[in-house]
Coordinates of C-alpha atoms and ligand atoms in Angstrom, one line a residue:
X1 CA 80.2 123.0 5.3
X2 CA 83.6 122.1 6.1
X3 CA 86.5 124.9 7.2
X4 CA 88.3 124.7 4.0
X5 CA 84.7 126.1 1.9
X6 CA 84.5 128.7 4.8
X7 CA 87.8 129.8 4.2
X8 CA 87.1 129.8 0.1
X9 CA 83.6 131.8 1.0
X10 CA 85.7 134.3 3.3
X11 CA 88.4 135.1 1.0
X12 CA 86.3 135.6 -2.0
X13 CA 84.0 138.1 1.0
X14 CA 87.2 139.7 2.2
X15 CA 88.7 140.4 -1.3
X16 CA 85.9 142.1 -2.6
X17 CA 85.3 144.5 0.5
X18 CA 89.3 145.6 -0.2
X19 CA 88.4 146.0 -4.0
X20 CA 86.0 148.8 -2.9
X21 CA 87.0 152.3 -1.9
X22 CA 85.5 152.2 1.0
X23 CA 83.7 150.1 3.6
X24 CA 82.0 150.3 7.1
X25 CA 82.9 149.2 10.1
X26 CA 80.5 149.2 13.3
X27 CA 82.0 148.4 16.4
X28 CA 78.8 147.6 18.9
X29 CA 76.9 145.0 21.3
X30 CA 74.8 142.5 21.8
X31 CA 73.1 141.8 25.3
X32 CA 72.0 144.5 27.4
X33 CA 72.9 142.0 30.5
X34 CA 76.5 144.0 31.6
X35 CA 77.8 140.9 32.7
X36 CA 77.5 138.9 29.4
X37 CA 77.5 141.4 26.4
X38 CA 79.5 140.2 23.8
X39 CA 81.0 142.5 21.0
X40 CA 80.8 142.6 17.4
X41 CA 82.4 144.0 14.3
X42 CA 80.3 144.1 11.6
X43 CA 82.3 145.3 8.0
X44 CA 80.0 145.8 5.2
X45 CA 80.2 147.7 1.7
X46 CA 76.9 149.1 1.9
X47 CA 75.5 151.9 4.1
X48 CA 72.2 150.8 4.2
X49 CA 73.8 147.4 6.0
X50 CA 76.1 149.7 8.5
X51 CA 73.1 151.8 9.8
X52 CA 70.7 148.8 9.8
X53 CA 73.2 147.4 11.9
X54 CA 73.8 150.7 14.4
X55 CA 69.9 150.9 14.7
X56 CA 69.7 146.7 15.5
X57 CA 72.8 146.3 17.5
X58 CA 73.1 147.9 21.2
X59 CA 75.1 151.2 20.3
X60 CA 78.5 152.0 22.5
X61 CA 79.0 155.2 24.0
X62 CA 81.9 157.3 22.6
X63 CA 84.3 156.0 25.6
X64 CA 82.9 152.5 25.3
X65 CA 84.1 153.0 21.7
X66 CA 86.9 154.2 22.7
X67 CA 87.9 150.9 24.5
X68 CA 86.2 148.7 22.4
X69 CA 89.3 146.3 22.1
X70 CA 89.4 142.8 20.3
X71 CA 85.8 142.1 18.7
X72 CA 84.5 138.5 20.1
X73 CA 82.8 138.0 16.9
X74 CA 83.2 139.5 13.4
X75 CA 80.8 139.9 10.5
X76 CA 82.1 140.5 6.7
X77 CA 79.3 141.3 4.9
X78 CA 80.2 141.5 0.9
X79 CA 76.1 140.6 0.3
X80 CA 76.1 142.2 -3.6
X81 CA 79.2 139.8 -4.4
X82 CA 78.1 136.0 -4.9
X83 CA 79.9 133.4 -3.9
X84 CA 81.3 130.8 -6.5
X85 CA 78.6 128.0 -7.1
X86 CA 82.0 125.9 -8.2
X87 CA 82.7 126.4 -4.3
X88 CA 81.8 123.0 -2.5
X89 CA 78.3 122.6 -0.9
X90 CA 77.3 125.7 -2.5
X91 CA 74.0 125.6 -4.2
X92 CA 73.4 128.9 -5.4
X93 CA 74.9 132.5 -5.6
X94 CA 73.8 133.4 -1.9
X95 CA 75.8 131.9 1.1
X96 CA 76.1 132.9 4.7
X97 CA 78.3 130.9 6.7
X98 CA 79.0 131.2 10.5
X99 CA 82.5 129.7 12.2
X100 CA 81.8 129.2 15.6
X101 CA 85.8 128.3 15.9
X102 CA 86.9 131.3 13.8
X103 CA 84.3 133.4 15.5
X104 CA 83.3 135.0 11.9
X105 CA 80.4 135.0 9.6
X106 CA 80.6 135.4 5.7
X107 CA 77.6 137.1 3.7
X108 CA 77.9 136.6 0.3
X109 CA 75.3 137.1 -2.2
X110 CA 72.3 138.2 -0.4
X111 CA 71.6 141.8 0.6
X112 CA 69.0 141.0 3.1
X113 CA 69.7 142.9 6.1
X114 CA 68.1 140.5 8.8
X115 CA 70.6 138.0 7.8
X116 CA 73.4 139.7 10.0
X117 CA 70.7 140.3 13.0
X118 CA 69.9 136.6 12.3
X119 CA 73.1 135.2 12.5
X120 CA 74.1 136.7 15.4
X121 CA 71.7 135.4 17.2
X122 CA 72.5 132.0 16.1
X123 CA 76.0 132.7 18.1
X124 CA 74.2 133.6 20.9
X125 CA 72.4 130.5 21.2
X126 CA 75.2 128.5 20.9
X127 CA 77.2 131.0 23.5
X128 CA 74.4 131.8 26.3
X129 CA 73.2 128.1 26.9
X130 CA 76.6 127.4 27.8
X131 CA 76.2 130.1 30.4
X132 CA 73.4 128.5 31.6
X133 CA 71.5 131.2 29.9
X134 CA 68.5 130.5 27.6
X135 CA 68.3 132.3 24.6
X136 CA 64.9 133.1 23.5
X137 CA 63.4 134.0 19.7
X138 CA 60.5 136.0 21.6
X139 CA 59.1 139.4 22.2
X140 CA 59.3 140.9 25.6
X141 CA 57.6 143.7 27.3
X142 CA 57.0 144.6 31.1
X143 CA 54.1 146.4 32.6
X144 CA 53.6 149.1 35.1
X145 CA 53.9 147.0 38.3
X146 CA 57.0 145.4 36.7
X147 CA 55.3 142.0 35.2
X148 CA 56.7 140.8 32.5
X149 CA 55.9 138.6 29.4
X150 CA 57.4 136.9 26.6
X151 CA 55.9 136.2 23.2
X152 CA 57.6 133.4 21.2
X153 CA 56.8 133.0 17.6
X154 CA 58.0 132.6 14.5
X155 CA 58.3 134.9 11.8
X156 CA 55.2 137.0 11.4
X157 CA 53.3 135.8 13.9
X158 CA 52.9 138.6 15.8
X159 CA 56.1 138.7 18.4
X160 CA 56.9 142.6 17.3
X161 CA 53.2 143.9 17.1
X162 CA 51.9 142.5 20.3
X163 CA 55.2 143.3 22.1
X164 CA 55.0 147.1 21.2
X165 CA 51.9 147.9 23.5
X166 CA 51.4 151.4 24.6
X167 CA 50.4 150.7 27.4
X168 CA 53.7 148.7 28.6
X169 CA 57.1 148.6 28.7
X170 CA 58.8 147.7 25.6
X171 CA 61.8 145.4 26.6
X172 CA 62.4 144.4 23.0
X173 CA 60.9 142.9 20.2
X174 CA 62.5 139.5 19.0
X175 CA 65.7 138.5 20.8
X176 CA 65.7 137.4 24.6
X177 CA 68.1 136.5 27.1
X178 CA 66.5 134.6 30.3
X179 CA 69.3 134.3 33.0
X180 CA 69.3 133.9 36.9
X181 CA 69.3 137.6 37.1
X182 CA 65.9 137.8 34.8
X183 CA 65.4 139.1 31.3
X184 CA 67.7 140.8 28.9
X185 CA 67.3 142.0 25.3
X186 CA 70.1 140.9 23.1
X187 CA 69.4 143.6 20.6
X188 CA 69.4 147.7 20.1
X189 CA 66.8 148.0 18.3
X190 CA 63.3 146.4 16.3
X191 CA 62.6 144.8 12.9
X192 CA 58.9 145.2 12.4
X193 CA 57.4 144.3 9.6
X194 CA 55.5 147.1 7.3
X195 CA 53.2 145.2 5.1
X196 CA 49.9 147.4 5.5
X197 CA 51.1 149.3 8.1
X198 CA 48.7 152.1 9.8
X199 CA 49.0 154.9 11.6
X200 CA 45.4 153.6 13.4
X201 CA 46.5 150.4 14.2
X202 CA 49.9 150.1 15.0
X203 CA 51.0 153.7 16.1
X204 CA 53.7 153.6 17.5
X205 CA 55.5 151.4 14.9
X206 CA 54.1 153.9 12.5
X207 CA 55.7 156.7 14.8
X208 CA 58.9 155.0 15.0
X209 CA 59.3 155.5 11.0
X210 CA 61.2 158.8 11.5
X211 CA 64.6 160.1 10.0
X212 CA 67.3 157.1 10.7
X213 CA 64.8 154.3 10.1
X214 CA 66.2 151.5 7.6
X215 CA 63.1 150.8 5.5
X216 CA 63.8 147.8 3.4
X217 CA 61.9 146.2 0.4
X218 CA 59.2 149.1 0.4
X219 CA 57.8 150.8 -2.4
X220 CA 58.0 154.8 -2.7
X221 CA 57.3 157.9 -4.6
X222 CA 60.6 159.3 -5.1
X223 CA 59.3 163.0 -5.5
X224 CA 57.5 162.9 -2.9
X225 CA 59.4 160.5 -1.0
X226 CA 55.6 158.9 0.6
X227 CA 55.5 155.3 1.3
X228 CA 53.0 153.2 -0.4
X229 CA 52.9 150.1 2.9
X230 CA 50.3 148.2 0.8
X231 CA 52.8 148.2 -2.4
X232 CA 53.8 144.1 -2.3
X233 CA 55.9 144.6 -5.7
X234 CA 59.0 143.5 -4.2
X235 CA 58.0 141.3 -1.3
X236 CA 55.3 140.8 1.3
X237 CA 58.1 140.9 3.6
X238 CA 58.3 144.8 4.2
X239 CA 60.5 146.2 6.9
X240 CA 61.5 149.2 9.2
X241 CA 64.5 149.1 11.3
X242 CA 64.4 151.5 13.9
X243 CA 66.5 152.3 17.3
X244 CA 64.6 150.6 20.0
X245 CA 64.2 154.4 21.6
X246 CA 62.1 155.6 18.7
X247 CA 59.5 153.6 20.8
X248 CA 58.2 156.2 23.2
X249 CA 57.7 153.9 26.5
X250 CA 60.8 151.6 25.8
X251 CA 62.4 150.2 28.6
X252 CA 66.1 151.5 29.4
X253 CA 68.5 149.3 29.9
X254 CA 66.1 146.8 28.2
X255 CA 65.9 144.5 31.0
X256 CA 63.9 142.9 33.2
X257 CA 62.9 140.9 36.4
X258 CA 61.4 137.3 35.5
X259 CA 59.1 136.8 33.3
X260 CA 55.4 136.0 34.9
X261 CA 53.3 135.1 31.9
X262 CA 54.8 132.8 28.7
X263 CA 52.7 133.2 25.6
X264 CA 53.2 131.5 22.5
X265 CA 51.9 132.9 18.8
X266 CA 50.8 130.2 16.3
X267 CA 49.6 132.0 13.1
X268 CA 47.2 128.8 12.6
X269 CA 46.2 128.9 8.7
X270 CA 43.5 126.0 9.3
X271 CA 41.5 128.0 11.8
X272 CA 41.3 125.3 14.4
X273 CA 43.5 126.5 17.2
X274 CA 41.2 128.2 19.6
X275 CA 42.2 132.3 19.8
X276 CA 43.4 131.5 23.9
X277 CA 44.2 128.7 25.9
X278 CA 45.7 128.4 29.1
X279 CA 48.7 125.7 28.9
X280 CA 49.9 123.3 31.9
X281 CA 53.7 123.2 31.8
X282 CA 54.3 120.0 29.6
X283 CA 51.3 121.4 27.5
X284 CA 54.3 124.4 26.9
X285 CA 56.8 122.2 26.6
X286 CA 54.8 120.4 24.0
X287 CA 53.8 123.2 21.9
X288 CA 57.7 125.0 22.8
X289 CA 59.2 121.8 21.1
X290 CA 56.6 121.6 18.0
X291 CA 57.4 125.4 17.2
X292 CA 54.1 125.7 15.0
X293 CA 52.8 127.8 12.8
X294 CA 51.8 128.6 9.6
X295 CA 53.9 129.9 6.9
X296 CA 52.1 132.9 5.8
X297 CA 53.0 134.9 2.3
X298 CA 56.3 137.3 3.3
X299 CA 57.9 135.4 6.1
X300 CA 59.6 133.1 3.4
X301 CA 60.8 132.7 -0.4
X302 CA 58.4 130.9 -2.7
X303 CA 55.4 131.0 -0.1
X304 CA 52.1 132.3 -1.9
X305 CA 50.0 130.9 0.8
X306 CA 49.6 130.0 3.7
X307 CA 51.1 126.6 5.0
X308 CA 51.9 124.7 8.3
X309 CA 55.5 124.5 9.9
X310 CA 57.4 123.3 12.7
X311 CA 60.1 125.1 13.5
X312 CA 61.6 123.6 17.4
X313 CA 61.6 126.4 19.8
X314 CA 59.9 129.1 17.7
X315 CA 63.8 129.0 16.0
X316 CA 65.0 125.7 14.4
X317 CA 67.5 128.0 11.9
X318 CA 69.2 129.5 14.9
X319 CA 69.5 126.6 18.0
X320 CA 72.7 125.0 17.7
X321 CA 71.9 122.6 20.8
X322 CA 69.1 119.5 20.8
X323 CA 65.7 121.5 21.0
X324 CA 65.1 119.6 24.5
X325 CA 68.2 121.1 26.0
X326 CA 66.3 124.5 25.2
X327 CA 63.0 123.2 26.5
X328 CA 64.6 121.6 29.8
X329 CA 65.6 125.3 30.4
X330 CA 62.9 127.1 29.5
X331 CA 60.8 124.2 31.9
X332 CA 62.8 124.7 34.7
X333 CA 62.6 128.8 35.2
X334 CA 58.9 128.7 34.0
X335 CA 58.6 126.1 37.0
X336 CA 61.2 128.2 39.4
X337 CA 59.7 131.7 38.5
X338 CA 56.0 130.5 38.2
X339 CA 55.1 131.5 34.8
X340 CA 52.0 130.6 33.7
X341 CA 52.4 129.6 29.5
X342 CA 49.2 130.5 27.1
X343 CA 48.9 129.6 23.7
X344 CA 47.4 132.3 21.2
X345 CA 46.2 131.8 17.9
X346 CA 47.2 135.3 15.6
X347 CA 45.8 133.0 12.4
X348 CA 42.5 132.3 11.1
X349 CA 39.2 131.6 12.8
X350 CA 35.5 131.3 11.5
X351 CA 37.2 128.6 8.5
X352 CA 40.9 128.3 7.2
X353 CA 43.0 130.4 4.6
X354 CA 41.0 131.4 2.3
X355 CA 37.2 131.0 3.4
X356 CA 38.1 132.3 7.1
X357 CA 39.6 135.4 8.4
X358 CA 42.5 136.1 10.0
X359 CA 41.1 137.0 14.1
X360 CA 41.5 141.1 14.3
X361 CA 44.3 142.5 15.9
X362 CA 41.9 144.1 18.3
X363 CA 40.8 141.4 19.7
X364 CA 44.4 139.5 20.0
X365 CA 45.2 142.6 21.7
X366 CA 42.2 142.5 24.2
X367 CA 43.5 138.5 24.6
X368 CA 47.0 139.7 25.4
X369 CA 45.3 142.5 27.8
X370 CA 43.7 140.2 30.0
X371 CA 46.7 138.0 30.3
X372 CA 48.8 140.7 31.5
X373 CA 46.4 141.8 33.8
X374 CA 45.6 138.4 34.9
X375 CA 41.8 138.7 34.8
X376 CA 42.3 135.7 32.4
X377 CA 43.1 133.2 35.1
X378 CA 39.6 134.1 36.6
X379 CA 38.0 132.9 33.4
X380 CA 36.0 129.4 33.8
X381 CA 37.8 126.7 31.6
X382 CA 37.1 124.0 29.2
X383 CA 38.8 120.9 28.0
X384 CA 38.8 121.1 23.8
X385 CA 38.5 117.9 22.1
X386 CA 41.6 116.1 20.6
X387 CA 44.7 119.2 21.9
X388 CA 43.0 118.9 25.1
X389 CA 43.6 123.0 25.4
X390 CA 42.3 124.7 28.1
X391 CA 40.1 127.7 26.1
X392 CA 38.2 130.4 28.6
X393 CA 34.7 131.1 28.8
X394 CA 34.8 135.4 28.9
X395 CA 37.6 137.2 27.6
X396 CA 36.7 140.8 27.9
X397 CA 36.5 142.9 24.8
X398 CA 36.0 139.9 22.8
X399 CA 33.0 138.2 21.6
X400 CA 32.6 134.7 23.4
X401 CA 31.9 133.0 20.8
X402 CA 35.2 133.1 19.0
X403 CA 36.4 131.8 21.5
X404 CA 35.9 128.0 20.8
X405 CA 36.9 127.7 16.9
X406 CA 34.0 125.0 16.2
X407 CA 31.0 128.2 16.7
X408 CA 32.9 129.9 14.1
X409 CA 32.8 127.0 11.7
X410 CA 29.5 127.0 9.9
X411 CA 30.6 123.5 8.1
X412 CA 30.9 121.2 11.8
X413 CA 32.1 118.4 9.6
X414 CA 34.8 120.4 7.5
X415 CA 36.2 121.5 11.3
X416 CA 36.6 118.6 12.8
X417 CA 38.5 117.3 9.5
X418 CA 40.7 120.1 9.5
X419 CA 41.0 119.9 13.2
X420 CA 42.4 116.1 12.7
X421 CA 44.6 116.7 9.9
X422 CA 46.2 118.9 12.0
X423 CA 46.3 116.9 15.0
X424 CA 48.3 114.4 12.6
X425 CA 50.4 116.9 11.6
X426 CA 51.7 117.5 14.9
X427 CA 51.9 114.1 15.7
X428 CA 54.1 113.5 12.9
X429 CA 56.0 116.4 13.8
X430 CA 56.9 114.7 17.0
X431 CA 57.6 111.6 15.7
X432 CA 61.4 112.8 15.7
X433 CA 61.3 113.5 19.2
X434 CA 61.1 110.0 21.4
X435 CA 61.3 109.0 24.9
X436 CA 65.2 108.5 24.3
X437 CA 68.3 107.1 25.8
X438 CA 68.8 110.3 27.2
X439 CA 65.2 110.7 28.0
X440 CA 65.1 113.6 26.2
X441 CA 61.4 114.0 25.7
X442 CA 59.8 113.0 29.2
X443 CA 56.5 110.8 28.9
X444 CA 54.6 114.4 30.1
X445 CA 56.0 116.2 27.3
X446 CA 54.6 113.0 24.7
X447 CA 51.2 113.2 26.0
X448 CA 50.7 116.7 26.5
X449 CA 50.0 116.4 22.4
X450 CA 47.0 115.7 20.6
X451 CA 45.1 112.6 21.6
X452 CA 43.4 111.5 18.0
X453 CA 40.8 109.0 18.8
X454 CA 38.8 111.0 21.3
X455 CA 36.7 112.9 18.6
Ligands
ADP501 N1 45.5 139.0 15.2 C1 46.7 139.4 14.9 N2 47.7 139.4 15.8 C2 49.0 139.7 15.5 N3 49.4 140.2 14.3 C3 48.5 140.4 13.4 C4 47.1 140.0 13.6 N4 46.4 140.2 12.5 C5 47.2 140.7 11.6 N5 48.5 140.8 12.1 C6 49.7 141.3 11.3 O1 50.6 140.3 11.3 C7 52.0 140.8 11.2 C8 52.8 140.3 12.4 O2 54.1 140.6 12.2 P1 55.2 140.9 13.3 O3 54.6 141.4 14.6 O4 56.3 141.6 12.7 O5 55.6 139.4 13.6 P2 57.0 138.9 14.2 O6 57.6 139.9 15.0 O7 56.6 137.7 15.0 O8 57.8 138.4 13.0 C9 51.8 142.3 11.4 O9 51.9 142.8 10.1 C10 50.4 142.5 12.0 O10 49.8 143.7 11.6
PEP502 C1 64.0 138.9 11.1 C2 63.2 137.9 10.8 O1 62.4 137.3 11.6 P1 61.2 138.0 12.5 O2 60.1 138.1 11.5 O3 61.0 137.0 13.5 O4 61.6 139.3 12.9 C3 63.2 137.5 9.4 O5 62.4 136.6 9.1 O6 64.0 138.0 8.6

């Protein structure tokens, strides 16, 4: 959009917060690295917006307050107002527009509280690369002797549920700074999704639904003010915003050294993508770039069922730089720091949407357990046909056979069908990304995809 819509969009935003009595105002920070927070304003007309924000954002103390100063960025969110659909480039009622040169962004029409967290961490991904800080859409937790992972992913795949382990260090659970110093949550708090949310399962998420939690798009009894988490009525995509202290073994400040192990969630709807593999650096880079996943009901509008995306760097709606740039980064401290990278499959196994099922959280969780620990680098490996992933023999806790997709199959044929069509998929995917002038795809990278041909 050009400045002259902005500027329409913002006025129409601006006028209607001064039409109300009253609005909020939240003065607070992103980055929990001291030497590059940055500050925000964020003025909206609802409450529900202002506290979302206070639990998301990292929360000044009264004397940073106090000094607060000029904001570096500033959010007017006037979400229950629409913006004019006579306004150019505007399609429908909802709009939400972000001026890197004006440092503002303008909700209009959309009460969706992730949309502030969301845009703001588009700004930072235009702002910390020029630092020569990568911005990361992952998970991030640290264990007892200080190791530390990340978990990329897109939207549902599993980024705030595998980071919040009670047996670690929660660093934070879907915004990540990686800088010379090491790792650094941008936010102050999580955004978990609720959909069929257990105590059993996921208990501390479940504990972390306490007085001050934003819960968004849930169903409840009003009397007796009880959630129903199964109750999809409004949306699959169910929320809770919480503080990131209401998780009991949280990490304060939420930093930490360099990440050791780099783990990628694919929520793969065809059931081909083994549950584990062990990735070579341009096997990362590959899979980094292609950003895959399935689209699974919840994570967008219109979705029903499951269906596969690419989405560059786990976060095509936020980059604002080439998708290489961020995989040159994230390449060179992988290589510097010596992460190892790991693919995981949080999708289906044993046959795709619909005749498999999706692989239990248990065992994703024993997966993740023995990467952290690093028994998984003891494992014996094999070569898998066509993504030429590196899939273990033994993960403990899990049954072996899962491990390689095909067992699970009982039609062989129907596998290795799916298994090409996505293959092509990918390829196609990548077809956008060539060996160019400014060799931004090196010929590693191109050939650490699927080889069809092979089967
Ligand atoms: N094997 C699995 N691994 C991870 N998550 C799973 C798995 N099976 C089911 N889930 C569910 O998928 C959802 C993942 O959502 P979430 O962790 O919020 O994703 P993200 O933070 O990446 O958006 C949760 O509701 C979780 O309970
Ligand atoms: C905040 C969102 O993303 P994520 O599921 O990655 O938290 C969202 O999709 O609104």
């Amino acid at each position: 959009m050009d400045e002259h819509s902005f500027m329409v969009n913002r006025e129409r935003a601006v006028d209607y917060l001064n039409s109300l009595d009253k609005v909020f105002v939240n003065d607070q920070f992103l980055n929990w690295d001291p030497e590059n927070k940055i500050k925000v304003r964020i003025v909206s007309a609802r409450a529900y917006h202002s506290l979302f924000m206070h639990n998301m954002c990292i929360r000044p103390t009264p004397e940073e307050l106090e000094n607060f100063g000029t904001p570096d960025f500033t959010i007017y969110n006037a979400g229950q107002f629409p913006c004019n659909r006579y306004t150019h480039y505007m399609t429908s009622s909802t709009s939400i527009d972000l001026s890197l040169a004006r440092k503002e962004m303008v909700i209009l029409g959309t009460q969706y509280a992730g949309e502030m967290k969301k845009g703001l961490f588009s700004l930072m991904h235009y702002l910390m690369p020029k630092r020569q800080i990568l911005s990361l859409h992952s998970g991030c937790n640290m264990g007892k002797g200080g190791d530390v992972a990340l978990f990329f992913g897109l939207s549902g795949t599993g980024k705030t549920t595998l980071s919040t382990d009670h047996n670690r260090y929660l660093i934070g659970d879907d915004e990540h700074c990686w800088s010379e110093s090491g790792v650094s949550n941008i936010e102050g708090g999580c955004y978990a999704k609720c959909i069929d949310l257990s105590r059993e399962n996921e208990p501390d998420i479940w504990n972390a639904i306490k007085f001050g939690t934003v819960l968004e798009n849930v169903v409840f009894d009003e009397h007796f003010r009880e959630v129903d988490y199964t109750d999809k009525s409004v949306t699959e995509n169910t929320r809770a915003a919480y503080p990131i202290e209401y998780i009991p073994n949280v990490k304060l400040p939420c930093v930490g050294p360099h990440p050791k192990n780099v783990i990628l969630l694919a929520c793969d709807a065809f059931g081909v993508l083994p549950p584990v593999s062990r990735l070579n650096l341009s096997q990362t880079m590959y899979h980094f770039i292609s950003g895959y996943t399935a689209l699974v009901a919840g994570t967008e509008e219109g979705i029903k069922e499951p269906k596969a995306t690419f989405s560059a760097c786990f976060g095509a709606a936020f980059i604002m730089l080439h998708p290489t740039k961020y995989a040159a980064m994230l390449a060179e401290k992988m290589q510097n720091h010596g992460a190892n990278g790991w693919l995981v499959n949080t999708g289906w196994s044993g046959g795709s949407y619909g005749c498999g099922n999706r692989i239990k959280l248990s065992y994703t969780r024993k997966i993740i357990d023995a990467i952290h620990s690093g028994s998984l680098l003891d494992a014996e490996y094999k070569k898998t046909e066509i993504f030429g992933l590196e899939i273990p023999n033994k993960v403990e806790g899990v049954p072996s056979e899962i491990l390689e997709p095909e067992n699970t199959w009982s039609d062989k044929q129907a596998y290795k069908d799916t298994l090409l069509k996505l293959a092509g998929l990918f390829n196609k995917n990548f077809e956008t990304f060539t060996i160019g002038e400014n060799n931004q795809v090196t010929e590693e990278i191109l050939a650490a995809g699927p080889i069809i041909g092979d089967a």
